[in-house]
Amino acid sequence: MAVSELSWRPLAVALVSSGSRGNKLLFYHCGVQRPQNLENELLSTLPQRTLAEILAPCSVMKDRKFELRVDEWKFVGHPFSVQTTSLSITCNIAFVLQSICSPEVVRSYVQLSRALGAATKHEEYRTEFLKEQVGRLIQITEEVDTIDALSEKSVECSSMAKMLLEVLCWLQNGNPHVHVWMNDWSEVSVLVHCDKRTVDCKQKIENVHVRSYSALIMLKSIDDIIESLPSSCNPSFYRFLTTISPVKSLHQVALDADIPLQQAVKFASHLVHWSQAMTVYPLSETNVYVTSPTADTASAGEYSQLFLKNFSNNPDNDCLPSVLCDFSSPITLAEMRDLYGEKIHKLIPYVTWLLKHKQIIQLHTYIYLVPPETSEDTTPLFTDSSHAIPHVNEDILKRLQKNLSELEVSLVLATNAATIEEDLEEFSRLCCYFHGNHHLEEILMLENMTRSQLLTLIDKFSEILTTVSLTEHAV
């Protein structure tokens, strides 16, 4: 695995305090990581005092971003201060990262440290949680001599140290979504920027396009999601989760769950952003799929093994390469249904799994207005845009001129279908979609049309309209 895919994972986490008793390293742990080179070995053997001085926040750094690079490491945090009648202290929950990590990764760890600090402050004001934890950890630092001993003893005696270790191990195991409870009361939920996730999914919150005609494929078990939800969660979300299906659009899900469509789209957007789900077009007989260029076709490959594990109770012993073979050329689900015959019950689970793991991709139909080949001396049928064509309604002409060039309008009016006013009016209403920016399914949803109506129009104007099968421009 490339270094860039692992650089977002933290090497260690530390808790440092600065107060009347000086700078103290209260907790430090390397989690599940193992030293892989001399630099990491040196990191795990640094003296407590050295780490305390490196990570201790100075007065001007309170409630501000903390970032310090030392050789191969980058220390990142967001110091916070607590001032009460019984406690005056500044703390820094710092994460140790590789120096090659991206600025986006650094910003997300600063956000995580800030969220953990805010929860800690809240619990201090509520129950004096931090005062109790700091007291325990300072006592441990005075009893041990090495960082390894500090790590082990702190986790045994401090709930805060145990929680920080949980966060660290969660991230090191490749899960960018941190969801923990501080002192079993204050919830902390942060999505750490993951370079691999960005490359593979490209679904940052600002780029998520969840539409009402989209369907969802869950990337995480619905039972696991429901188990992680707080007791105060909106009941509508539970109904939404239990109604999701790859064959249902969000519009249908909203109806079945008895919630507003806008709310269903927002729920879906959150699931996509938090890498809990991905959007697809609802599985239907007209959908066209083909093997992805990046599909794992090796019989002993990673995804082949994952496929066999997921469908372990498969009596036909289908393997991933043989299933992908059926998608070697573009094929509709209707054709796949005929191909599977008695095994039709396997088709939807197989296609869902293949889409989920990006082993197949869906091809959408886009419509383009393509003028036929003409001689060089061809000129528009009219040069004055205000001049009315005898058989063309003025409103129709205005709609055509709004979305098409003068030459394109001339070519449209020269077709045989343009002599029928009803067909030309329908064309003028839809011509804004004939530049390949919207696929067939999107047009049907936006215009509330049936597929047969749109295909009939395309056929009537086949002199100038052509269709192309492409992957969706934007997810």
XYZ file of C-alpha atoms in Angstrom:
475
model
C 0.000 0.000 0.000
C 1.320 3.417 -0.933
C 2.655 5.710 1.724
C 0.120 8.397 0.775
C -2.701 5.988 1.649
C -1.360 5.508 5.173
C -0.044 8.983 5.935
C -3.350 10.121 7.474
C -3.175 7.493 10.233
C -1.691 8.786 13.508
C 1.464 7.346 15.043
C 0.570 8.237 18.633
C -1.571 10.400 20.882
C -0.495 12.461 23.884
C -2.072 14.514 26.640
C 0.090 17.291 28.064
C -0.761 19.774 30.822
C 0.733 23.111 31.744
C 0.000 24.658 35.102
C 1.380 25.584 38.482
C 3.262 22.278 38.640
C 5.014 22.855 35.310
C 4.686 20.975 32.062
C 3.584 17.372 32.471
C 3.213 14.526 29.995
C 0.069 12.962 31.447
C -0.487 10.318 28.811
C 1.213 8.944 25.715
C 0.425 5.863 23.642
C 1.471 4.422 20.263
C -1.679 2.318 19.945
C -1.612 -0.630 17.557
C 1.261 0.780 15.510
C 4.615 -0.951 15.627
C 7.964 0.781 15.021
C 8.866 0.298 11.362
C 12.006 2.387 11.165
C 14.620 4.083 13.281
C 12.654 7.339 13.469
C 9.585 5.644 14.966
C 11.760 3.753 17.431
C 13.308 7.033 18.541
C 9.839 8.551 18.905
C 8.757 5.785 21.292
C 11.879 6.205 23.424
C 11.881 9.989 23.856
C 12.050 11.041 27.533
C 8.806 12.152 29.160
C 10.190 15.594 29.891
C 11.259 16.112 26.281
C 7.782 15.275 24.990
C 6.207 17.443 27.676
C 8.300 20.443 26.638
C 7.633 19.839 22.927
C 3.869 19.575 23.301
C 3.229 21.977 26.185
C 1.111 24.922 25.004
C 2.408 28.399 25.715
C 0.016 31.161 26.771
C -0.348 32.597 23.258
C -1.334 29.171 21.880
C -4.440 28.739 24.019
C -7.518 27.907 21.953
C -5.500 28.066 18.769
C -4.111 25.566 16.283
C -0.945 23.791 17.456
C 1.370 22.363 14.791
C 5.017 21.499 15.234
C 7.258 19.554 12.891
C 10.275 17.692 14.265
C 12.243 15.626 11.747
C 9.878 12.895 10.456
C 7.012 13.770 12.777
C 4.340 16.400 12.939
C 2.670 17.136 16.293
C -0.854 18.512 15.884
C -3.421 19.660 18.434
C -5.644 22.463 19.715
C -4.737 23.506 23.303
C -7.552 24.475 25.653
C -7.565 26.092 29.058
C -9.834 25.542 32.056
C -10.242 28.187 34.739
C -12.412 27.281 37.734
C -12.256 27.921 41.445
C -10.551 24.562 41.963
C -8.556 24.141 38.736
C -6.412 26.385 36.572
C -4.746 24.433 33.777
C -3.981 24.403 30.068
C -4.034 21.069 28.262
C -3.162 19.859 24.786
C -4.486 16.657 23.240
C -1.893 16.165 20.497
C -1.650 13.616 17.718
C 1.660 12.534 16.221
C 1.478 12.309 12.428
C 3.906 11.623 9.631
C 5.435 14.822 8.305
C 4.319 13.938 4.756
C 0.608 14.106 5.605
C -1.456 16.637 3.684
C -2.707 19.993 5.062
C -6.267 18.615 4.947
C -5.241 15.806 7.297
C -3.623 18.287 9.675
C -6.747 20.467 9.726
C -8.978 17.504 10.508
C -6.779 16.418 13.435
C -6.840 19.965 14.759
C -10.629 19.775 14.550
C -10.611 16.428 16.378
C -8.352 17.771 19.138
C -10.571 20.824 19.450
C -13.712 18.677 19.742
C -12.122 16.451 22.377
C -10.973 19.533 24.297
C -14.429 21.111 24.172
C -16.001 17.921 25.510
C -13.390 17.754 28.290
C -14.080 21.365 29.320
C -17.798 20.708 29.374
C -17.332 17.687 31.609
C -15.056 19.659 33.933
C -17.699 22.331 34.409
C -20.353 19.639 34.848
C -18.641 17.097 37.144
C -15.008 18.239 37.655
C -14.020 15.382 35.362
C -10.717 16.879 34.211
C -9.602 17.686 37.758
C -10.098 14.063 38.768
C -8.362 12.667 35.668
C -5.396 15.045 35.885
C -4.935 14.146 39.553
C -4.794 10.441 38.729
C -2.462 10.874 35.786
C -0.025 13.154 37.661
C 0.187 10.555 40.400
C 1.011 7.893 37.795
C 3.735 10.046 36.200
C 5.441 10.292 39.586
C 5.363 6.511 40.000
C 6.756 5.432 36.595
C 10.042 6.107 34.828
C 9.363 5.148 31.204
C 6.789 6.093 28.602
C 5.824 2.426 28.122
C 5.011 2.130 31.809
C 3.118 5.423 31.688
C 1.047 4.195 28.745
C 0.133 0.912 30.383
C -0.667 2.265 33.835
C -2.636 5.274 32.532
C -5.019 3.122 30.495
C -5.691 0.972 33.556
C -6.448 3.862 35.895
C -7.852 6.694 33.771
C -11.070 6.669 31.729
C -9.829 9.663 29.727
C -6.614 7.869 28.795
C -8.627 4.794 27.832
C -10.891 6.910 25.639
C -7.924 8.588 23.886
C -6.424 5.160 23.207
C -9.755 4.053 21.747
C -9.703 7.056 19.394
C -6.112 6.322 18.368
C -6.689 2.622 17.674
C -9.877 3.386 15.769
C -7.956 5.687 13.424
C -4.938 3.419 13.100
C -7.211 0.569 12.026
C -8.338 2.677 9.083
C -11.691 4.055 10.270
C -11.721 7.846 9.752
C -14.981 8.366 11.657
C -14.313 9.028 15.348
C -17.382 8.606 17.529
C -16.801 8.466 21.314
C -18.359 9.649 24.552
C -16.373 11.740 26.997
C -17.130 10.680 30.567
C -20.075 8.640 29.177
C -21.944 11.906 28.628
C -20.523 14.334 26.054
C -20.604 13.004 22.491
C -17.679 13.606 20.129
C -18.190 12.797 16.451
C -15.560 13.883 13.927
C -14.626 12.686 10.433
C -10.855 12.736 9.954
C -9.753 13.538 6.416
C -8.524 10.349 4.800
C -6.448 10.656 1.636
C -7.508 7.225 0.392
C -11.156 8.013 0.987
C -10.799 11.232 -0.950
C -9.210 9.467 -3.926
C -11.649 6.558 -3.966
C -14.946 8.178 -3.047
C -14.489 11.835 -3.981
C -17.518 12.612 -1.887
C -16.506 15.474 0.365
C -19.459 17.252 1.880
C -19.187 20.208 -0.500
C -19.234 17.913 -3.545
C -21.974 15.506 -2.541
C -24.810 15.463 -5.061
C -27.648 13.457 -3.556
C -30.759 13.751 -5.678
C -34.298 12.635 -5.039
C -34.010 9.962 -7.739
C -30.836 8.502 -6.161
C -30.780 5.232 -4.249
C -28.410 4.293 -1.434
C -26.107 1.326 -0.972
C -24.990 1.011 2.626
C -21.233 0.752 3.213
C -21.758 -0.139 6.853
C -24.242 -2.457 8.490
C -27.530 -0.728 9.298
C -27.599 -2.590 12.621
C -24.176 -1.148 13.517
C -25.323 2.363 12.609
C -28.501 2.049 14.684
C -26.490 0.702 17.620
C -24.187 3.745 17.515
C -27.037 6.265 17.503
C -27.808 8.182 20.702
C -31.102 7.560 22.462
C -32.218 11.094 21.531
C -31.902 10.401 17.799
C -34.797 11.525 15.613
C -37.229 8.576 15.193
C -37.582 9.554 11.530
C -33.971 8.549 10.973
C -34.642 5.043 12.297
C -37.544 4.677 9.870
C -35.370 6.036 7.066
C -32.591 3.527 7.762
C -34.917 0.534 7.849
C -36.534 1.554 4.533
C -33.353 2.058 2.476
C -32.939 -0.260 -0.495
C -30.782 -0.131 -3.653
C -33.953 -0.607 -5.719
C -35.735 2.378 -4.144
C -35.222 6.032 -4.969
C -35.111 8.497 -2.093
C -38.499 9.717 -3.252
C -39.919 6.219 -2.682
C -38.004 5.839 0.602
C -39.490 9.123 1.835
C -43.002 7.876 1.035
C -42.433 4.495 2.691
C -40.835 6.055 5.785
C -43.510 8.758 5.963
C -41.006 11.618 6.039
C -40.603 14.745 3.833
C -38.474 14.239 0.723
C -36.166 17.102 1.732
C -35.466 15.372 5.044
C -34.747 12.067 3.290
C -32.219 13.803 1.021
C -30.544 15.405 4.059
C -30.358 12.051 5.846
C -28.811 10.500 2.732
C -26.303 13.360 2.386
C -25.105 12.813 5.946
C -24.706 9.068 5.401
C -22.703 9.675 2.217
C -20.507 12.319 3.854
C -19.696 10.059 6.791
C -18.801 7.174 4.443
C -21.725 5.117 5.680
C -23.424 4.931 2.269
C -22.914 5.632 -1.438
C -25.360 6.906 -4.040
C -26.390 4.930 -7.118
C -29.247 5.063 -9.560
C -32.020 2.695 -8.341
C -31.499 -0.793 -9.714
C -33.964 -1.390 -12.549
C -34.203 -3.524 -15.673
C -33.084 -0.697 -17.969
C -29.855 -0.007 -16.052
C -26.702 -0.742 -18.059
C -23.561 -1.979 -16.293
C -20.062 -2.895 -17.401
C -16.935 -4.162 -15.645
C -14.902 -1.345 -14.108
C -11.428 -0.702 -15.623
C -10.022 -1.075 -12.096
C -11.866 -4.315 -11.262
C -9.964 -7.069 -9.478
C -10.154 -9.957 -11.953
C -7.506 -12.137 -10.295
C -8.950 -15.374 -8.938
C -6.829 -15.035 -5.792
C -7.147 -11.260 -5.506
C -8.280 -9.311 -2.457
C -11.791 -8.679 -3.738
C -12.178 -12.249 -4.956
C -11.534 -13.477 -1.436
C -13.897 -10.859 -0.043
C -16.594 -11.924 -2.510
C -16.282 -15.583 -1.507
C -16.432 -14.625 2.153
C -19.520 -12.463 1.677
C -21.339 -15.181 -0.279
C -19.901 -18.136 1.621
C -23.204 -20.022 1.627
C -23.283 -20.011 -2.171
C -24.108 -23.570 -3.382
C -23.123 -22.730 -6.984
C -19.618 -21.663 -5.937
C -19.751 -18.485 -8.036
C -16.445 -16.607 -7.995
C -15.819 -12.941 -8.671
C -14.016 -13.372 -12.053
C -16.889 -15.496 -13.410
C -19.494 -12.972 -12.230
C -17.509 -10.078 -13.723
C -17.283 -11.989 -16.989
C -21.027 -11.430 -17.455
C -20.356 -7.662 -17.408
C -17.406 -7.753 -19.826
C -19.552 -5.822 -22.310
C -22.358 -3.395 -21.427
C -25.455 -5.306 -20.363
C -28.837 -4.382 -18.897
C -30.311 -5.935 -15.786
C -33.137 -7.269 -17.954
C -30.578 -9.188 -20.010
C -28.879 -10.334 -16.824
C -32.217 -11.570 -15.514
C -32.623 -13.821 -18.551
C -29.008 -14.954 -18.202
C -29.386 -15.939 -14.543
C -32.620 -17.853 -15.030
C -33.322 -19.852 -11.871
C -30.548 -17.971 -10.036
C -32.394 -14.656 -10.431
C -32.566 -14.239 -6.641
C -28.767 -13.738 -6.646
C -28.743 -10.931 -9.195
C -29.609 -7.944 -6.974
C -27.243 -8.978 -4.113
C -24.420 -9.570 -6.631
C -24.933 -6.249 -8.447
C -25.228 -4.387 -5.135
C -21.953 -5.910 -3.898
C -20.172 -5.177 -7.182
C -21.301 -1.537 -7.152
C -20.379 -1.171 -3.504
C -16.823 -2.348 -4.170
C -16.532 -0.492 -7.509
C -16.091 -3.676 -9.518
C -18.722 -2.581 -12.054
C -19.876 0.850 -13.170
C -23.192 2.064 -14.532
C -23.440 3.580 -17.991
C -25.954 6.378 -18.470
C -27.432 7.607 -21.730
C -26.656 11.218 -22.659
C -28.296 13.088 -25.530
C -26.350 15.306 -27.926
C -27.550 17.565 -30.684
C -25.160 16.825 -33.550
C -25.661 18.780 -36.795
C -25.355 16.567 -39.884
C -22.473 17.111 -42.275
C -23.162 20.103 -44.495
C -21.351 21.920 -47.254
C -19.247 24.976 -46.457
C -21.729 27.369 -48.029
C -24.573 26.250 -45.739
C -26.180 29.248 -44.050
C -28.891 29.525 -41.393
C -32.466 29.449 -42.572
C -32.932 32.890 -41.086
C -30.645 35.708 -40.063
C -33.000 37.976 -38.210
C -33.801 36.413 -34.850
C -36.926 38.515 -34.589
C -38.245 37.225 -37.921
C -41.015 34.667 -37.417
C -40.949 31.420 -39.384
C -44.421 30.882 -40.888
C -45.164 27.478 -39.349
C -43.374 28.064 -36.010
C -45.100 29.357 -32.912
C -43.325 32.445 -31.555
C -43.015 30.986 -28.016
C -41.461 27.798 -29.415
C -38.976 29.809 -31.436
C -37.941 31.846 -28.384
C -37.298 28.679 -26.364
C -35.182 27.236 -29.159
C -33.165 30.438 -29.544
C -32.601 30.602 -25.783
C -30.855 27.219 -25.619
C -29.455 26.652 -29.119
C -27.253 28.524 -31.535
C -28.749 30.108 -34.619
C -27.358 27.344 -36.830
C -28.728 24.647 -34.527
C -32.181 26.260 -34.544
C -32.095 26.312 -38.330
C -31.205 22.609 -38.455
C -33.973 21.741 -36.007
C -36.555 23.588 -38.090
C -35.314 21.850 -41.229
C -36.144 18.368 -39.890
C -39.273 16.513 -40.936
C -40.461 16.227 -37.323
C -40.438 20.021 -36.939
C -43.456 20.255 -39.230
C -45.588 18.795 -36.445
C -46.118 21.565 -33.927
C -46.712 19.250 -30.924
C -43.390 17.473 -31.530
C -41.525 20.739 -32.076
C -43.009 22.199 -28.913
C -41.872 19.136 -26.943
C -38.402 19.429 -28.504
C -38.173 23.126 -27.603
C -39.077 22.312 -23.994
C -36.351 19.692 -23.698
C -33.611 21.128 -25.924
C -31.760 22.511 -22.891
C -30.845 18.866 -22.056
C -29.413 18.051 -25.488
C -25.815 19.086 -24.805
C -24.798 16.013 -22.814
C -25.072 17.610 -19.372
C -27.976 15.468 -18.135
C -28.457 11.741 -18.511
C -31.723 10.122 -19.473
C -32.834 9.222 -15.936
C -32.235 12.746 -14.694
C -34.261 14.245 -17.531
C -37.137 11.850 -16.815
C -37.168 12.890 -13.169
C -36.838 16.621 -13.805
C -39.528 16.679 -16.488
C -41.804 14.022 -14.994
C -41.778 12.018 -18.221
C -41.844 8.334 -19.065
C -38.899 6.693 -20.769
C -40.983 5.810 -23.819
C -42.048 9.450 -24.302
C -38.450 10.678 -24.323
C -37.163 7.859 -26.542
C -39.995 8.510 -29.013
C -38.984 12.170 -29.265
C -35.325 11.225 -29.782
C -36.366 8.844 -32.550
C -38.452 11.507 -34.301
C -35.512 13.939 -34.320
C -32.907 11.260 -35.027
C -31.581 13.359 -37.935
C -29.913 15.687 -35.442
C -30.007 13.863 -32.075
C -27.662 11.083 -31.035
C -27.219 9.199 -27.764
C -23.990 8.167 -26.059
C -23.455 5.780 -23.123
C -21.066 7.197 -20.539
C -20.387 6.949 -16.823
C -22.123 9.597 -14.775
C -20.301 12.962 -14.951
C -20.580 13.618 -11.224
C -21.616 11.383 -8.333
